[in-house]
Amino acid sequence: MSQRFQVTPWEVTGVVDYDKLIEDFGTEKITPQLLKEIENITGGLHPLLRRGFFFSHRDLPQVLEAYKKGEGFFLYTGRGPTGHMHIGHLIPFLFVKWLQDKFKVPVIIQITDDEKFLYKEEFTLETTRKYAMENIYDIIACGFNPDLTFIFQDSEYTNYYPLAVKIAKKITLSTVKAVFGFKNETNIGLIFFPAIQAMPCFLLEKQCLIPAAIDQDPYWRIQRDVAPKLGYPKTAAIHSKFLPGLEGPTGKMSASKEQTAIYLTDNPETVKRKIIKYAFTGGQPSVAEQKKKGGNPNICTVFQWLNSLLEMDDKSIKNRESMCLSGQLLCGECKNYLSDKLIEFLSSHQQRRVEAKKHVDSFKYTGVLARELWSKKW
Ligand code: TYM
């Protein structure tokens, strides 16, 4: 019997059945054939594609077609600044950076400091703006090309407003109620917000492709409904699964549940403590049983984090998986290995983050794409 689960832009609960989600959301599976087509262009596949972490899409073949015809495309992704980013948030950005390197295309990154102010009663706009800047440092640290990347905060780059009202005019209250479950008590800022998250898809006159976890897909449904009415192409999307939290395979790592997350700003002691104390594994109750029956990497947070973020060498991850399944590997060893890998990963991220602070202006205002978008009128 399949367990109940729920995926919305604000919450993920239960053990997600991703095949069922493809059916429910009406998206398409990324097939081996499609992977081959990407590989033919890029000359290799990112591990997140190869290992099925990005698993679903909308209109990805059209994007490849536009690229092959020389029409080009652009990438759009974003972040809602509720606090420091965690390692799950980093995944779409690392993937977008890889796509930018391979396809040499523009990237637009929206920081929704308005959304999080509207959504969380306790947040002031000053708070979400402060976190917006903190998050921008982490995003720049991923290594984007400053001339091909525009990072903006909704509360600051308001040039888009005429575009947002054109989009909003085509969205009815009953549509957003049906898609997002808004109630009569929902403030009207949130009711307008889907127009703002759809808006960046219209910023450049090219096909848009959005890499993000599948929780954001409801916004793309709205965009795809409105775009033809405004004479623009429907956006394409490529969806990832969720990096699980420390607590195990239900829900997702979430910034609002501190005990589930490793933040990009965590220090080595915190990382070690959280992993040793809280990380859920797929191990057996005793060492003897583990040796006899083996563990279950499918439900193991430690394995999932290595597989999607930290162990990029295919041979090493395969080896770890088979040693776990055969009971040769104990969970304590694996936790120590993960902890060392993560500390190393975060230490180099944090060094790049310090460097990133010097380059904020290029991404927000002075890079080639930033200047183009600040001077554009709608
Ligand atoms: P936010 O800040 O909730 O999430 C930022 C990005 O991280 C993805 N994500 C995850 N990916 C893997 N594992 C997880 N546990 C996990 N948790 C979150 C999200 O899918 C997202 O890609 N409203 C948006 C901000 C936004 C946006 C966008 C996101 C504006 N425009 C365009 C993606 C694409 C938000 O609050 O994201």
Coordinates of C-alpha atoms and ligand atoms in Angstrom, one line a residue:
M1 CA 0.0 0.0 0.0
S2 CA 1.5 3.4 -0.9
Q3 CA 1.8 5.9 1.9
R4 CA 0.1 9.2 1.8
F5 CA 2.3 12.2 0.9
Q6 CA 1.9 15.8 -0.1
V7 CA 4.1 18.1 -2.1
T8 CA 3.3 21.9 -2.3
P9 CA 5.7 24.9 -2.7
W10 CA 5.5 25.3 1.1
E11 CA 5.5 21.8 2.5
V12 CA 6.5 18.3 1.7
T13 CA 5.1 15.5 4.0
G14 CA 5.3 11.7 3.9
V15 CA 7.4 9.5 1.7
V16 CA 7.2 10.9 -1.8
D17 CA 6.2 8.5 -4.6
Y18 CA 7.9 10.3 -7.5
D19 CA 6.2 8.2 -10.2
K20 CA 2.8 9.0 -8.7
L21 CA 3.8 12.7 -8.6
I22 CA 4.6 12.7 -12.3
E23 CA 1.1 11.4 -12.9
D24 CA -0.6 13.8 -10.5
F25 CA 1.3 16.9 -11.8
G26 CA 1.1 15.8 -15.5
T27 CA 4.8 16.1 -16.1
E28 CA 7.1 13.6 -18.0
K29 CA 9.7 11.2 -16.9
I30 CA 13.3 11.9 -18.0
T31 CA 14.0 8.8 -20.2
P32 CA 17.3 7.2 -21.1
Q33 CA 16.7 8.5 -24.7
L34 CA 16.4 12.0 -23.5
L35 CA 19.6 11.6 -21.4
K36 CA 21.4 10.4 -24.5
E37 CA 20.3 13.5 -26.4
I38 CA 21.6 15.8 -23.6
E39 CA 24.8 13.8 -23.5
N40 CA 25.3 14.2 -27.2
I41 CA 25.4 18.0 -26.8
T42 CA 27.2 18.3 -23.4
G43 CA 29.7 15.4 -23.9
G44 CA 28.8 13.9 -20.5
L45 CA 26.1 13.9 -17.9
H46 CA 26.0 15.6 -14.5
P47 CA 25.8 13.0 -11.8
L48 CA 22.4 14.4 -10.7
L49 CA 21.1 13.5 -14.2
R50 CA 23.0 10.2 -14.4
R51 CA 21.8 9.1 -11.0
G52 CA 18.1 10.1 -11.6
F53 CA 18.0 12.9 -9.0
F54 CA 16.6 15.2 -11.7
F55 CA 13.8 12.8 -12.8
S56 CA 11.0 14.7 -14.5
H57 CA 10.5 17.6 -17.0
R58 CA 8.2 19.7 -19.0
D59 CA 9.1 20.3 -22.7
L60 CA 12.8 19.6 -22.3
P61 CA 13.1 18.3 -25.9
Q62 CA 11.9 21.7 -27.1
V63 CA 14.7 23.4 -25.2
L64 CA 17.3 21.1 -26.8
E65 CA 15.7 21.7 -30.2
A66 CA 15.8 25.5 -29.8
Y67 CA 19.5 25.2 -28.8
K68 CA 20.4 23.0 -31.8
K69 CA 18.6 25.4 -34.1
G70 CA 20.8 28.2 -32.7
E71 CA 17.8 30.0 -31.2
G72 CA 19.2 29.6 -27.7
F73 CA 17.4 29.5 -24.4
F74 CA 17.9 30.8 -20.9
L75 CA 17.8 29.4 -17.4
Y76 CA 15.7 30.7 -14.5
T77 CA 15.8 29.6 -10.9
G78 CA 15.4 31.2 -7.5
R79 CA 15.4 31.2 -3.7
G80 CA 12.9 32.4 -1.0
P81 CA 15.1 33.9 1.8
T82 CA 13.7 32.6 5.1
G83 CA 17.1 32.1 6.7
H84 CA 20.5 30.6 5.8
M85 CA 20.5 28.1 2.9
H86 CA 20.9 24.4 3.6
I87 CA 22.7 21.8 1.5
G88 CA 19.4 20.8 -0.2
H89 CA 18.9 24.4 -1.5
L90 CA 22.3 24.3 -3.1
I91 CA 21.5 21.4 -5.4
P92 CA 19.5 23.3 -8.1
F93 CA 22.1 26.1 -8.1
L94 CA 25.0 23.6 -8.6
F95 CA 23.0 22.0 -11.5
V96 CA 22.2 25.4 -13.1
K97 CA 25.9 26.3 -12.9
W98 CA 26.8 23.1 -14.8
L99 CA 24.1 23.8 -17.4
Q100 CA 25.4 27.4 -17.8
D101 CA 28.9 26.1 -18.4
K102 CA 27.8 23.5 -20.9
F103 CA 25.3 25.5 -22.9
K104 CA 26.8 29.0 -22.3
V105 CA 23.4 30.5 -21.7
P106 CA 22.0 33.4 -19.5
V107 CA 20.9 32.6 -16.0
I108 CA 18.2 34.6 -14.1
I109 CA 18.0 34.1 -10.4
Q110 CA 15.0 35.5 -8.5
I111 CA 15.3 36.1 -4.7
T112 CA 11.7 36.4 -3.4
D113 CA 12.1 38.5 -0.3
D114 CA 8.5 39.7 -0.9
E115 CA 7.1 36.2 -0.9
K116 CA 8.7 35.2 2.4
F117 CA 7.6 38.5 4.0
L118 CA 4.0 37.9 2.9
Y119 CA 4.1 34.2 3.8
K120 CA 5.5 34.4 7.4
E121 CA 3.6 36.5 9.9
E122 CA 6.8 36.9 12.0
F123 CA 9.0 38.2 9.2
T124 CA 9.6 41.9 8.6
L125 CA 10.7 43.0 5.1
E126 CA 14.0 44.0 6.7
T127 CA 14.5 40.4 7.8
T128 CA 13.9 38.8 4.4
R129 CA 16.0 41.4 2.7
K130 CA 18.9 40.6 5.1
Y131 CA 18.6 36.9 4.4
A132 CA 18.4 37.7 0.7
M133 CA 21.9 39.1 0.8
E134 CA 23.2 36.2 2.9
N135 CA 21.7 33.8 0.3
I136 CA 23.1 35.7 -2.6
Y137 CA 26.6 35.2 -1.3
D138 CA 26.0 31.4 -1.2
I139 CA 24.6 31.5 -4.8
I140 CA 27.5 33.5 -6.2
A141 CA 29.9 31.0 -4.4
C142 CA 28.5 28.3 -6.8
G143 CA 30.6 29.9 -9.5
F144 CA 28.2 31.5 -12.0
N145 CA 29.5 33.6 -14.9
P146 CA 29.0 37.3 -13.8
D147 CA 28.3 38.5 -17.4
L148 CA 25.8 35.8 -18.1
T149 CA 24.0 35.9 -14.8
F150 CA 21.5 38.3 -13.2
I151 CA 20.5 38.0 -9.6
F152 CA 17.7 40.2 -8.3
Q153 CA 15.6 40.7 -5.2
D154 CA 11.9 41.3 -5.9
S155 CA 11.8 44.2 -3.5
E156 CA 14.6 46.0 -5.3
Y157 CA 14.5 45.3 -9.0
T158 CA 10.9 46.5 -9.6
N159 CA 11.3 47.3 -13.3
Y160 CA 9.3 44.1 -13.8
Y161 CA 6.1 45.6 -12.5
P162 CA 4.4 46.3 -15.8
L163 CA 5.1 42.7 -16.9
A164 CA 3.7 41.4 -13.6
V165 CA 0.4 43.2 -14.0
K166 CA 0.0 41.9 -17.6
I167 CA 0.5 38.4 -16.2
A168 CA -1.8 39.0 -13.2
K169 CA -4.6 40.1 -15.5
K170 CA -4.7 36.7 -17.0
I171 CA -4.9 34.7 -13.7
T172 CA -8.1 34.4 -11.9
L173 CA -8.7 34.0 -8.2
S174 CA -10.3 30.6 -8.7
T175 CA -7.2 29.4 -10.6
V176 CA -4.8 30.3 -7.7
K177 CA -7.2 29.0 -5.2
A178 CA -7.3 25.6 -7.0
V179 CA -3.6 25.5 -7.6
F180 CA -2.2 26.8 -4.3
G181 CA -5.1 26.2 -1.9
F182 CA -5.5 29.9 -1.0
K183 CA -8.3 30.7 1.4
N184 CA -10.4 33.8 2.1
E185 CA -8.0 34.6 5.0
T186 CA -4.9 34.5 2.7
N187 CA -3.5 38.1 2.3
I188 CA -3.9 39.6 -1.2
G189 CA -0.1 39.9 -1.5
L190 CA 0.2 36.1 -1.6
I191 CA -2.7 35.9 -4.1
F192 CA -0.8 38.2 -6.5
F193 CA 2.5 36.5 -5.9
P194 CA 2.2 33.7 -8.5
A195 CA 2.3 36.4 -11.2
I196 CA 5.7 37.6 -9.7
Q197 CA 7.2 34.1 -9.6
A198 CA 6.0 33.4 -13.2
M199 CA 7.4 36.8 -14.4
P200 CA 11.1 36.0 -14.8
C201 CA 10.1 33.4 -17.5
F202 CA 9.2 36.5 -19.7
L203 CA 12.3 38.6 -19.1
L204 CA 14.2 37.5 -22.2
E205 CA 12.7 36.8 -25.6
K206 CA 13.8 33.2 -25.7
Q207 CA 12.7 29.8 -24.5
C208 CA 13.0 29.5 -20.7
L209 CA 14.1 26.4 -18.8
I210 CA 13.6 26.2 -15.0
P211 CA 15.7 23.7 -12.9
A212 CA 14.2 23.4 -9.4
A213 CA 12.9 20.7 -7.1
I214 CA 9.4 19.6 -8.1
D215 CA 7.7 21.5 -5.3
Q216 CA 7.9 24.7 -7.4
D217 CA 6.0 23.2 -10.4
P218 CA 2.6 24.7 -9.5
Y219 CA 4.0 28.1 -10.5
W220 CA 5.1 26.8 -13.9
R221 CA 1.6 25.5 -14.5
I222 CA 0.3 29.0 -14.1
Q223 CA 3.0 30.4 -16.4
R224 CA 2.2 27.8 -19.1
D225 CA -1.4 28.7 -18.9
V226 CA -0.8 32.5 -19.3
A227 CA 2.2 32.5 -21.7
P228 CA 0.3 31.8 -25.0
K229 CA -2.3 34.4 -24.0
L230 CA 0.5 37.0 -23.9
G231 CA 2.3 35.7 -27.1
Y232 CA 5.2 34.1 -25.2
P233 CA 6.5 30.6 -25.2
K234 CA 5.5 28.2 -22.3
T235 CA 8.4 27.7 -20.0
A236 CA 10.1 24.3 -19.8
A237 CA 11.1 22.8 -16.5
I238 CA 13.4 20.1 -15.2
H239 CA 12.5 18.8 -11.8
S240 CA 14.6 17.3 -9.0
K241 CA 13.7 15.0 -6.1
F242 CA 14.2 16.3 -2.6
L243 CA 17.3 15.9 -0.5
P244 CA 16.0 14.2 2.6
G245 CA 16.6 15.8 6.1
L246 CA 18.6 14.2 8.9
E247 CA 15.4 12.6 10.2
G248 CA 15.1 10.2 7.2
P249 CA 13.0 9.6 4.1
T250 CA 9.8 11.4 5.0
G251 CA 9.3 15.0 3.9
K252 CA 12.4 17.0 2.8
M253 CA 15.3 18.9 4.3
S254 CA 13.6 22.1 5.3
A255 CA 15.1 25.4 6.6
S256 CA 12.2 25.8 8.9
K257 CA 12.9 22.5 10.7
E258 CA 16.4 23.1 12.1
Q259 CA 16.8 19.5 13.3
T260 CA 16.5 18.2 9.7
A261 CA 19.1 20.5 8.1
I262 CA 22.8 21.2 7.6
Y263 CA 23.2 24.9 6.8
L264 CA 25.9 26.1 4.5
T265 CA 27.2 28.3 7.4
D266 CA 27.5 25.4 9.9
N267 CA 30.9 24.8 11.4
P268 CA 32.7 21.4 11.5
E269 CA 31.7 20.7 15.1
T270 CA 28.0 21.3 14.4
V271 CA 28.1 19.1 11.3
K272 CA 29.8 16.3 13.1
R273 CA 27.4 16.5 16.1
K274 CA 24.2 16.7 14.0
I275 CA 25.3 13.7 11.8
I276 CA 26.4 11.5 14.6
K277 CA 23.4 12.3 16.8
Y278 CA 20.5 12.6 14.3
A279 CA 21.3 11.1 10.9
F280 CA 18.8 8.4 10.1
T281 CA 20.4 5.4 8.4
G282 CA 19.0 2.3 6.7
G283 CA 20.9 0.1 9.1
Q284 CA 19.8 -2.9 11.2
P285 CA 19.2 -2.7 15.0
S286 CA 22.4 -4.6 15.8
V287 CA 25.9 -5.1 14.3
A288 CA 25.3 -8.8 14.1
E289 CA 22.1 -8.3 12.1
Q290 CA 23.7 -5.6 9.9
K291 CA 26.5 -8.1 9.0
K292 CA 23.9 -10.8 8.3
K293 CA 21.2 -8.9 6.4
G294 CA 22.9 -5.8 5.2
G295 CA 21.6 -2.2 5.2
N296 CA 19.1 -0.3 3.0
P297 CA 20.7 2.6 1.2
N298 CA 17.3 3.6 -0.4
I299 CA 16.0 5.0 2.9
C300 CA 19.3 6.1 4.3
T301 CA 20.0 9.8 4.7
V302 CA 23.7 9.2 4.8
F303 CA 23.7 7.4 1.4
Q304 CA 21.3 9.8 -0.2
W305 CA 23.5 12.8 0.7
L306 CA 26.6 11.1 -0.6
N307 CA 24.8 10.0 -3.8
S308 CA 23.3 13.4 -4.6
L309 CA 25.9 15.9 -3.4
L310 CA 29.2 14.6 -2.0
E311 CA 30.4 11.4 -3.7
M312 CA 30.6 12.3 -7.4
D313 CA 32.8 9.4 -8.3
D314 CA 30.6 6.6 -9.7
K315 CA 32.9 3.8 -8.8
S316 CA 33.1 4.9 -5.1
I317 CA 29.4 5.3 -4.7
K318 CA 28.6 1.9 -6.3
N319 CA 31.2 0.3 -4.1
R320 CA 29.7 1.9 -1.0
E321 CA 26.2 0.8 -2.0
S322 CA 27.2 -2.9 -2.5
M323 CA 29.3 -3.0 0.7
C324 CA 26.2 -1.7 2.6
L325 CA 23.8 -4.1 1.0
S326 CA 26.1 -7.0 1.8
G327 CA 26.6 -6.0 5.4
Q328 CA 30.3 -5.3 5.1
L329 CA 29.8 -1.6 6.0
L330 CA 28.5 -0.4 9.3
C331 CA 26.5 2.8 9.8
G332 CA 29.0 4.3 12.2
E333 CA 31.8 4.1 9.6
C334 CA 29.5 5.6 7.0
K335 CA 28.4 8.5 9.2
N336 CA 32.1 9.3 9.9
Y337 CA 32.9 9.2 6.2
L338 CA 29.9 11.5 5.4
S339 CA 30.9 13.9 8.2
D340 CA 34.4 14.2 6.8
K341 CA 33.2 14.7 3.2
L342 CA 30.7 17.3 4.3
I343 CA 33.1 19.3 6.4
E344 CA 35.5 19.4 3.4
F345 CA 32.7 20.4 1.1
L346 CA 31.4 23.2 3.4
S347 CA 34.9 24.5 4.1
S348 CA 35.6 25.1 0.4
H349 CA 32.1 26.5 -0.1
Q350 CA 32.6 28.9 2.8
Q351 CA 35.9 30.1 1.4
R352 CA 34.3 30.8 -1.9
R353 CA 31.4 32.6 0.0
V354 CA 33.9 35.1 1.5
E355 CA 35.3 35.8 -2.0
A356 CA 31.7 36.1 -3.4
K357 CA 31.0 39.1 -1.2
K358 CA 33.3 41.1 -3.4
H359 CA 31.4 40.3 -6.6
V360 CA 27.8 41.1 -5.6
D361 CA 27.6 44.2 -7.8
S362 CA 28.6 42.4 -11.0
F363 CA 25.7 40.0 -10.5
K364 CA 23.1 42.5 -9.4
Y365 CA 24.0 45.6 -11.3
T366 CA 27.1 45.8 -13.6
G367 CA 27.5 42.5 -15.4
V368 CA 26.4 42.4 -19.1
L369 CA 23.1 40.7 -18.4
A370 CA 22.4 42.7 -15.3
R371 CA 22.8 46.0 -17.2
E372 CA 20.6 44.7 -20.1
L373 CA 17.8 43.9 -17.7
W374 CA 18.1 47.1 -15.6
S375 CA 17.7 49.1 -18.8
K376 CA 14.8 47.1 -20.3
K377 CA 11.2 48.5 -20.2
W378 CA 8.0 46.6 -20.5
Ligands
TYM1 P1 13.0 27.8 -1.7 O1 13.9 28.9 -1.1 O2 12.1 27.1 -0.9 O3 14.0 26.7 -2.4 C1 15.1 27.1 -3.2 C2 15.3 26.0 -4.2 O4 15.7 24.8 -3.5 C3 14.8 23.7 -3.9 N1 14.7 22.9 -2.6 C4 15.3 21.7 -2.5 N2 15.9 20.9 -3.4 C5 16.3 19.7 -3.0 N3 16.1 19.2 -1.8 C6 15.5 19.9 -0.8 N4 15.3 19.4 0.4 C7 15.0 21.2 -1.2 N5 14.3 22.2 -0.6 C8 14.2 23.2 -1.5 C9 13.6 24.4 -4.3 O5 12.8 23.6 -5.2 C10 14.1 25.6 -5.0 O6 14.5 25.2 -6.3 N6 9.5 30.4 -4.2 C11 10.8 29.8 -4.3 C12 11.8 30.8 -4.8 C13 11.8 30.9 -6.3 C14 12.2 29.9 -7.2 C15 12.0 30.5 -8.5 C16 12.6 28.6 -7.0 C17 11.5 32.0 -7.1 N7 11.6 31.7 -8.4 C18 12.3 29.7 -9.6 C19 12.9 27.8 -8.1 C20 12.8 28.4 -9.5 C21 11.3 29.3 -2.9 O7 10.8 29.7 -1.9 O8 12.3 28.4 -3.0

